[in-house]
Short mmCIF file of C-alpha atoms in Angstrom, two decimals:
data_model
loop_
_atom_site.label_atom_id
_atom_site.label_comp_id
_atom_site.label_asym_id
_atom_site.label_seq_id
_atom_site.Cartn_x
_atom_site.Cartn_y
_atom_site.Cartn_z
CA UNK Z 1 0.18 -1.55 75.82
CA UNK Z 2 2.66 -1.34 72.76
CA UNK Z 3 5.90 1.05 73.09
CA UNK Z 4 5.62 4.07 71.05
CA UNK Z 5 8.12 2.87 68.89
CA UNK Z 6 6.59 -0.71 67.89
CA UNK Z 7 3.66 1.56 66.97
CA UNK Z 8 5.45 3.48 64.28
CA UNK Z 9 7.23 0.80 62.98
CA UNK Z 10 4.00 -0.88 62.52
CA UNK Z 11 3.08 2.44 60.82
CA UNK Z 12 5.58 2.34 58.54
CA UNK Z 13 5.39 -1.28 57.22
CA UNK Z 14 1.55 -0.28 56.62
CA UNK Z 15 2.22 2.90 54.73
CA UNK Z 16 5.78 2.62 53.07
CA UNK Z 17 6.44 1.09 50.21
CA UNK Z 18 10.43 1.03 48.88
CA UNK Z 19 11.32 0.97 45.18
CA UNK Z 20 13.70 2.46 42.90
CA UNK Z 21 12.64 5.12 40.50
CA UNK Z 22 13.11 3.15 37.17
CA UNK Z 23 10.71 0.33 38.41
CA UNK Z 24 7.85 2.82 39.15
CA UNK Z 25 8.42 4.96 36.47
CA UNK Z 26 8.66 2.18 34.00
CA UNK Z 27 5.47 0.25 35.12
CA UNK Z 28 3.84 3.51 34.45
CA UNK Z 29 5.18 3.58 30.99
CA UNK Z 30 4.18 0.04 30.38
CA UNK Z 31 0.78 0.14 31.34
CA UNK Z 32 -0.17 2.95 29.31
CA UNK Z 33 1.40 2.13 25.66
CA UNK Z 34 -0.79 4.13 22.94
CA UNK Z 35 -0.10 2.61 19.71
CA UNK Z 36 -1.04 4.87 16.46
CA UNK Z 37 -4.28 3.45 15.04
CA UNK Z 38 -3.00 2.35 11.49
CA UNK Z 39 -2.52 -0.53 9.87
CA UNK Z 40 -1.24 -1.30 6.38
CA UNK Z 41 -2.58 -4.89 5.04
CA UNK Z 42 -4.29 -8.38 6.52
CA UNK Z 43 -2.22 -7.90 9.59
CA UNK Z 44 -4.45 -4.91 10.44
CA UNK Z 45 -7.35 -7.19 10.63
CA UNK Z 46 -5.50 -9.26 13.31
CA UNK Z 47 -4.60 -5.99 15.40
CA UNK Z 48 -8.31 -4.69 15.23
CA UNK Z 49 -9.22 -8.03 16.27
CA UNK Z 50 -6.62 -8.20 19.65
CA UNK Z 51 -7.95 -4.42 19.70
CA UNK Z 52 -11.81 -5.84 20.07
CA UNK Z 53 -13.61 -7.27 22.69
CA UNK Z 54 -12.13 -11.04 22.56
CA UNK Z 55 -8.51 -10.31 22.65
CA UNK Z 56 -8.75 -6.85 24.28
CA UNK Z 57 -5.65 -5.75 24.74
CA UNK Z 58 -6.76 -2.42 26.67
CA UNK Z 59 -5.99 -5.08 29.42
CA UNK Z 60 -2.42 -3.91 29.15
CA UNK Z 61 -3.34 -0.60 29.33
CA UNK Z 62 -3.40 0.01 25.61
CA UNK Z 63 -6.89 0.55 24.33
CA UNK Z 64 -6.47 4.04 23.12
CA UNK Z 65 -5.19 3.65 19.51
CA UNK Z 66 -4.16 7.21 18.99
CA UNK Z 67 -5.24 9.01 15.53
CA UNK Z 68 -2.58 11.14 15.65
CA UNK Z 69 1.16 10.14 15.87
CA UNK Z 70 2.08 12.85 18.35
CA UNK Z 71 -0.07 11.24 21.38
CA UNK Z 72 1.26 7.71 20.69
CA UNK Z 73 3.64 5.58 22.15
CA UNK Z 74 4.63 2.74 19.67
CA UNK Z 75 4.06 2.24 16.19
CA UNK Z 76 2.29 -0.87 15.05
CA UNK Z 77 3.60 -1.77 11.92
CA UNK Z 78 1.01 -4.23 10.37
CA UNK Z 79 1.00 -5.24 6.95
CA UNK Z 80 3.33 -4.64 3.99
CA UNK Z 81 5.31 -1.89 3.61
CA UNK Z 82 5.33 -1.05 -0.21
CA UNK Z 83 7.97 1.28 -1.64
CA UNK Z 84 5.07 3.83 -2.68
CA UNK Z 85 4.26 4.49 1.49
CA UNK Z 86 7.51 3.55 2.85
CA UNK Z 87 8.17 7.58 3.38
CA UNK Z 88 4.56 7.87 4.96
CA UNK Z 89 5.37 5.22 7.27
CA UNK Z 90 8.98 6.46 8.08
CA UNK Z 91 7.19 10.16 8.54
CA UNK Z 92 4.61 8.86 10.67
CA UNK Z 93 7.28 7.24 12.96
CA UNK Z 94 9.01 10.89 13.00
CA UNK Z 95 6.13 12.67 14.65
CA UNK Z 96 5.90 10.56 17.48
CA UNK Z 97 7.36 12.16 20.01
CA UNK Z 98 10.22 9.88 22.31
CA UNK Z 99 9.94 7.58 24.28
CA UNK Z 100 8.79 5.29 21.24
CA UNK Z 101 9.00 1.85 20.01
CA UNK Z 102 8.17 0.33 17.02
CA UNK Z 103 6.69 -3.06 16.67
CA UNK Z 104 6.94 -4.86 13.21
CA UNK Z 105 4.15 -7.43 13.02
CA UNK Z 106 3.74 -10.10 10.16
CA UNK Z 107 6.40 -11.32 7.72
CA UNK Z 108 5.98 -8.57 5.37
CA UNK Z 109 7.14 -5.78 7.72
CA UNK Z 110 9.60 -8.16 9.60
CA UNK Z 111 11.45 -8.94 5.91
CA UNK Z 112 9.25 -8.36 2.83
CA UNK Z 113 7.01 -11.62 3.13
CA UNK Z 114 5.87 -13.25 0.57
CA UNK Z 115 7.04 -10.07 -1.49
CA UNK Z 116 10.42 -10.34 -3.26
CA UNK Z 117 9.35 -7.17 -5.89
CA UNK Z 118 10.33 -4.18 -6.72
CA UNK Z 119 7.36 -2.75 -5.38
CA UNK Z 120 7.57 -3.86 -1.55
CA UNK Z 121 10.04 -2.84 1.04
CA UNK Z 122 11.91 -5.98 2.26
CA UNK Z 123 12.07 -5.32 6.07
CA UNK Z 124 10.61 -2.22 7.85
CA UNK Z 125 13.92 -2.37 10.48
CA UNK Z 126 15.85 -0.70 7.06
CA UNK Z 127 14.34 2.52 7.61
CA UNK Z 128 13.19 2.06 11.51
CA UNK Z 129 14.31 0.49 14.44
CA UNK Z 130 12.38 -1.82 15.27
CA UNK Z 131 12.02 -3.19 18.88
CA UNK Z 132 9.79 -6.50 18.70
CA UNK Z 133 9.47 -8.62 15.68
CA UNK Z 134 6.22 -10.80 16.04
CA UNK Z 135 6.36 -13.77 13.09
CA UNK Z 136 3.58 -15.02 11.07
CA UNK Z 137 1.72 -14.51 8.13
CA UNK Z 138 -0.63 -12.78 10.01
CA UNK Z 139 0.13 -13.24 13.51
CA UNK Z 140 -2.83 -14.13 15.82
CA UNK Z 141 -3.66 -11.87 18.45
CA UNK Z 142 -2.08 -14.11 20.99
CA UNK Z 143 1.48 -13.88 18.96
CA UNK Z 144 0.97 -9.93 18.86
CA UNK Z 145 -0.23 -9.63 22.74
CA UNK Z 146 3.04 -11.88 23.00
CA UNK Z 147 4.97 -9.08 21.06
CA UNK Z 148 3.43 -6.59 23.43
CA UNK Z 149 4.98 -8.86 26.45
CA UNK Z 150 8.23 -8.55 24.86
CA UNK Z 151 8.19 -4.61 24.61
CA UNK Z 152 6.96 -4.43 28.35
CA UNK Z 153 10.31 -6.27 29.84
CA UNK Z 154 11.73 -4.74 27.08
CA UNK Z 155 10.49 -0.98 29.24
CA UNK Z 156 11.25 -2.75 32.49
CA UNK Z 157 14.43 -3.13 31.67
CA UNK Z 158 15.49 0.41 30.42
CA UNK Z 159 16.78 3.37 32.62
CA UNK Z 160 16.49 6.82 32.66
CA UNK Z 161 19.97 6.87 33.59
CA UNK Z 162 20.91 5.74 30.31
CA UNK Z 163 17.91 6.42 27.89
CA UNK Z 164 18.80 9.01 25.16
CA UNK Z 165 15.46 10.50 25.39
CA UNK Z 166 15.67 11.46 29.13
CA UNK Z 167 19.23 13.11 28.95
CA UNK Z 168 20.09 16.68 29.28
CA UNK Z 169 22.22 16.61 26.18
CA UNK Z 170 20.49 14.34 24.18
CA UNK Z 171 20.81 14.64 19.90
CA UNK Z 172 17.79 16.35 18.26
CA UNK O 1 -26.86 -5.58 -31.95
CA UNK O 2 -25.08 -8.79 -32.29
CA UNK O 3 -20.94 -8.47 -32.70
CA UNK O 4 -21.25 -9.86 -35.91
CA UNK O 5 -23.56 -7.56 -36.82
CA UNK O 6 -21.42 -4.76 -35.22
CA UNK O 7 -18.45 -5.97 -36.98
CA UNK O 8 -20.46 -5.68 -40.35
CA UNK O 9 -21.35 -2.52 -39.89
CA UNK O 10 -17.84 -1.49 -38.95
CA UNK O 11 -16.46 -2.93 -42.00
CA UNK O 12 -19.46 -0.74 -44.54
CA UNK O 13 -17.94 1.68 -42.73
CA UNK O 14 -14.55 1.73 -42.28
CA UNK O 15 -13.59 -1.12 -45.04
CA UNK O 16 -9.76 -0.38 -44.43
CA UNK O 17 -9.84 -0.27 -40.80
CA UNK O 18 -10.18 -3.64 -39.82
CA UNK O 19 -6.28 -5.55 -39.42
CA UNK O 20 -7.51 -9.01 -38.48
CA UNK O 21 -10.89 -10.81 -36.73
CA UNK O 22 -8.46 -13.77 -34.70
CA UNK O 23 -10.87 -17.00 -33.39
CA UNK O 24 -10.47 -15.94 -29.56
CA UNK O 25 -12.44 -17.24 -27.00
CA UNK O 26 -14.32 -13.93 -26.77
CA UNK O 27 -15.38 -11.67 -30.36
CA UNK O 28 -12.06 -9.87 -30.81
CA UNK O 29 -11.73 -7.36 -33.44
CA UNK O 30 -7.96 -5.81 -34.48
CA UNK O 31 -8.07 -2.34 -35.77
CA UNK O 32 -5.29 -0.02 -37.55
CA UNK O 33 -3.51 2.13 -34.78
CA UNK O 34 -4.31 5.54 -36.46
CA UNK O 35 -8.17 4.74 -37.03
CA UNK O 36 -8.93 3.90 -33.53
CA UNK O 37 -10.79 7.67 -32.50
CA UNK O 38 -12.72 6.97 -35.76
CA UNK O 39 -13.77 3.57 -35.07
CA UNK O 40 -14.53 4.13 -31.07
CA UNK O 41 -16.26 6.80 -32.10
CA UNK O 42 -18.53 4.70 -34.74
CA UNK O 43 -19.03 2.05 -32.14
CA UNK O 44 -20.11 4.05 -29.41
CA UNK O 45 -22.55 6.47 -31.70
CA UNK O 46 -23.99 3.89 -33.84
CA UNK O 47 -23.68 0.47 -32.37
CA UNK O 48 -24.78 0.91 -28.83
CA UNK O 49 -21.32 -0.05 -27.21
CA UNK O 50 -20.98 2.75 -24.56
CA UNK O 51 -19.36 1.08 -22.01
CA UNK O 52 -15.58 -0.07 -21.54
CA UNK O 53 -15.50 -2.73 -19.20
CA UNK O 54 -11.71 -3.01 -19.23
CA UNK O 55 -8.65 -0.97 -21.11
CA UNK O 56 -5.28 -3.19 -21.00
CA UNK O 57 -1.92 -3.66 -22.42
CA UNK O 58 -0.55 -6.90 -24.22
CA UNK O 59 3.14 -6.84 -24.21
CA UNK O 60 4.14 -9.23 -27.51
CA UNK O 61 7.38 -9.79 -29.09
CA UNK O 62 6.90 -7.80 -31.82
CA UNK O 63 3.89 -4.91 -30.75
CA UNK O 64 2.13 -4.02 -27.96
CA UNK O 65 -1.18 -4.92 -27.93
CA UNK O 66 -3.85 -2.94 -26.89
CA UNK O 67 -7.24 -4.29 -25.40
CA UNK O 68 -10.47 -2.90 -24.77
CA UNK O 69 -13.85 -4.95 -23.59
CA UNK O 70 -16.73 -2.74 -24.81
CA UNK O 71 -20.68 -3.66 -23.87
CA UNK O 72 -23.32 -1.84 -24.21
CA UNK O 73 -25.61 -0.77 -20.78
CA UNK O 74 -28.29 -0.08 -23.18
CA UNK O 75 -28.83 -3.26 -25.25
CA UNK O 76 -28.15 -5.45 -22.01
CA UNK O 77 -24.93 -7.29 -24.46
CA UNK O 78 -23.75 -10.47 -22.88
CA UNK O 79 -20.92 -10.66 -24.30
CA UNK O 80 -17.99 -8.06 -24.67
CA UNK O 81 -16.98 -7.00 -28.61
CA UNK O 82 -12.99 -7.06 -27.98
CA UNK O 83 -11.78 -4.42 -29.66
CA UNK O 84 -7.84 -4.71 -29.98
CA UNK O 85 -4.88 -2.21 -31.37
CA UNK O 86 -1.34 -3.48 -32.38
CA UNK O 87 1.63 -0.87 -31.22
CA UNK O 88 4.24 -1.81 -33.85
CA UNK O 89 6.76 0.99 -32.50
CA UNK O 90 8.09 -0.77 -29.34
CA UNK O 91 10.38 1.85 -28.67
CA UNK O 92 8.03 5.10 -28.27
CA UNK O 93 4.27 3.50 -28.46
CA UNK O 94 1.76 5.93 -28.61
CA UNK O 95 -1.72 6.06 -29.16
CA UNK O 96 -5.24 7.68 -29.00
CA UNK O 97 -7.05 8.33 -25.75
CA UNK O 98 -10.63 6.73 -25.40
CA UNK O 99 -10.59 8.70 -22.37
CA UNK O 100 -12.59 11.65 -23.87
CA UNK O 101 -15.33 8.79 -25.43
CA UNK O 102 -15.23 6.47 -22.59
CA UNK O 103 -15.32 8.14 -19.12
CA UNK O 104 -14.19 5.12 -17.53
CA UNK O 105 -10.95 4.73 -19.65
CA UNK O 106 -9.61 7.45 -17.31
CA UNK O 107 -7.17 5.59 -14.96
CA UNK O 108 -7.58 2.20 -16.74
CA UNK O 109 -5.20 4.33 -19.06
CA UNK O 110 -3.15 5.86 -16.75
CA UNK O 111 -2.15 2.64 -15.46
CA UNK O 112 -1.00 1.26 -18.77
CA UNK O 113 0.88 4.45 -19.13
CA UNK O 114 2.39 3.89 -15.94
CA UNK O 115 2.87 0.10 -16.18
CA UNK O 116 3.15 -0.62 -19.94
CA UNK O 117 4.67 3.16 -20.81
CA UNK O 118 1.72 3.56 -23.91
CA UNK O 119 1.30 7.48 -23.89
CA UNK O 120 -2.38 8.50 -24.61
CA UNK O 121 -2.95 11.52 -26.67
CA UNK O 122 -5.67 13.75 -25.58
CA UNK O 123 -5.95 12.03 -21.85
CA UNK O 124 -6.92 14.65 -19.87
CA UNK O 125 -4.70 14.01 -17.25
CA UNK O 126 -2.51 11.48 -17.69
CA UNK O 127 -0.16 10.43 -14.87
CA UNK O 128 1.48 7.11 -12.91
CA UNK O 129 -1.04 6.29 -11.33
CA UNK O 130 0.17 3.03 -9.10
CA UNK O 131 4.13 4.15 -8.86
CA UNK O 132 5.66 7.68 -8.57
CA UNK O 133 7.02 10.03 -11.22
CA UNK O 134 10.87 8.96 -11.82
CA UNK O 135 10.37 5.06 -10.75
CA UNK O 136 12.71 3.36 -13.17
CA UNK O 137 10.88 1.10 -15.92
CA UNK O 138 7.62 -0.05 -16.47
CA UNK O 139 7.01 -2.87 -14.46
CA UNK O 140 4.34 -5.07 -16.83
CA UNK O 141 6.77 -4.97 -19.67
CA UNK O 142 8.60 -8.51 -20.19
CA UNK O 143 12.37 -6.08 -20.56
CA UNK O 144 11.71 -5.17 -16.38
CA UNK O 145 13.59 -7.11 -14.30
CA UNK O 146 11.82 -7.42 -11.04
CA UNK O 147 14.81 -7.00 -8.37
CA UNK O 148 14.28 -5.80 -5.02
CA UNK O 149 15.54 -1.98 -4.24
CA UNK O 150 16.36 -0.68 -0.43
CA UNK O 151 14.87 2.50 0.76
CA UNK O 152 17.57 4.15 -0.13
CA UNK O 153 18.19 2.94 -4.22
CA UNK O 154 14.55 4.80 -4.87
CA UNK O 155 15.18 7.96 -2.48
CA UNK O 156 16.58 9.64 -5.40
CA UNK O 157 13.58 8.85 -7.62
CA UNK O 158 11.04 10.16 -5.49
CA UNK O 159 9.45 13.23 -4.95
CA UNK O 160 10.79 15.89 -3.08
CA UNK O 161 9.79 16.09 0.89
CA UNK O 162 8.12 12.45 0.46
CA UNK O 163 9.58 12.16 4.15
CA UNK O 164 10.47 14.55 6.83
#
């Protein structure tokens, strides 16, 4: 017959689980990344395709592609940016509401691509800041499931302490 | 209708209109600038041609050059009768729209006008159709130097509340 004590400490390391609040509250941010459900040029094609059933990146916990910019997460930027929609990106990225990230995928929306004109914008990160640059000309689906690896540590490893979209005072 | 024939019956016609008949790959035909409506008109009335295939801009050293592929739906054509237009005034070129004849000159025309800068009289609605109102230069014209701008070198150029 156990002491009532062993019993509840065998309780306990059943039913008790210790963490800090950043590492559960980030791995619930993580898993559930929306990304806004546009793309721009051939990269698209590559996102739709991690999107579909081969690549499926609703593994992750993404497989809502939001319509509408104020029930996403990050911002998928995938293709080239041309001067001409350069504001309709920038004003897409404005109605998401914080916390949001912005992934630039391809070489086009990394730094112009194969684009040196007047017509394309050479890098999306001059109007946006960007948080994961995924290379390629387009990227395969691994590369931009890779990209999406990046932005989870890169969640992991932020703090509510010190996020400016979780502070009392933070800039509008 | 063969072009040949065409081109005979557009010279009974219209004996000062034709400029020059150049040996092209493709039946070209040059015609005066200010008898263009006249011509178009003749073409698409009497010779069967009512369909432009293709509207585009030349840019040469000394004119701008005009192009238009014309075939004809109804006679089943194989080959287009290239009718062509020299610009001599490089600085303000200007010319007739086909848009009114030719449905399908519409934005064909508005993007030479917003490419090339050739203003069409009498296009109904003639805008850039590619760039925005207030982008500097026309980019197809051999002057445009093709630089790279930032984001913020063209904010001033574009239309108000682009972004928000």
């Amino acid at each position: 017959m156990k002491k009532e004590e062993e019993l509840i400490e065998e309780k306990l390391k059943k039913n008790i689980f210790l963490t800090t609040v950043d590492a559960a509250y980030n791995w619930g941010r993580k898993s559930s990344v929306w990304p806004v459900s546009f793309g721009l040029a051939c990269c698209a094609i590559e996102m739709i395709s991690a999107a579909a059933a081969r690549y499926d990146f609703s593994r992750f916990g993404m497989e809502i592609m939001r319509a509408s910019p104020r029930q996403a997460d990050l911002m998928i930027v995938a293709g080239t940016v041309t001067q001409k929609m350069a504001p309709a990106v920038l004003r897409i990225y404005n109605q998401i509401p914080e916390p949001k990230y912005v992934l630039a995928m391809g070489a086009c929306a990394t730094g112009g691509g194969p684009f040196p004109s007047y017509a394309v914008l050479q890098g999306i990160d001059e109007i946006l800041p960007v948080d994961v640059y995924v290379p390629g000309c387009p990227p395969r689906p691994e590369a931009l499931i890779h990209g999406f690896m990046k932005l989870h540590d890169e969640i992991m490893e932020q703090s509510i302490k010190t996020v400016s979209w979780y502070q009392k005072d933070q800039a509008q | 209708m063969t072009n040949e024939e065409i081109l005979a019956n557009l010279k009974g016609k219209y004996p000062d209109a034709v400029v020059d008949v150049p040996e092209l790959i493709d039946f070209t035909v040059v015609v005066k600038p200010e008898t263009l409506l006249d011509v178009a008109v003749f073409l698409r009335d009497e010779c069967g041609l009512d369909y432009v295939a293709d509207v585009t801009a030349v840019d040469r050293p000394e004119w701008f050059e005009m192009v238009y592929h014309l075939y004809s739906i109804k006679d089943q054509t194989p080959e287009p009768f290239v009718l062509k237009v020299y610009l001599e005034d490089k600085q303000n070129p200007v010319l007739a729209s086909v848009t009114p004849l030719w449905l399908g000159a519409d934005f064909q025309e508005c993007e030479v006008y917003d490419l090339m800068g050739i203003t069409f009289e009498g296009h109904p609605d003639l805008k850039r159709i590619l760039l925005w109102d207030g982008f500097p230069g026309h980019p197809l014209r051999k002057d445009f130097e093709n630089k790279t701008y930032t984001f913020k070198q063209l904010e001033t150029t574009r239309p108000k509340h682009s972004a928000s």
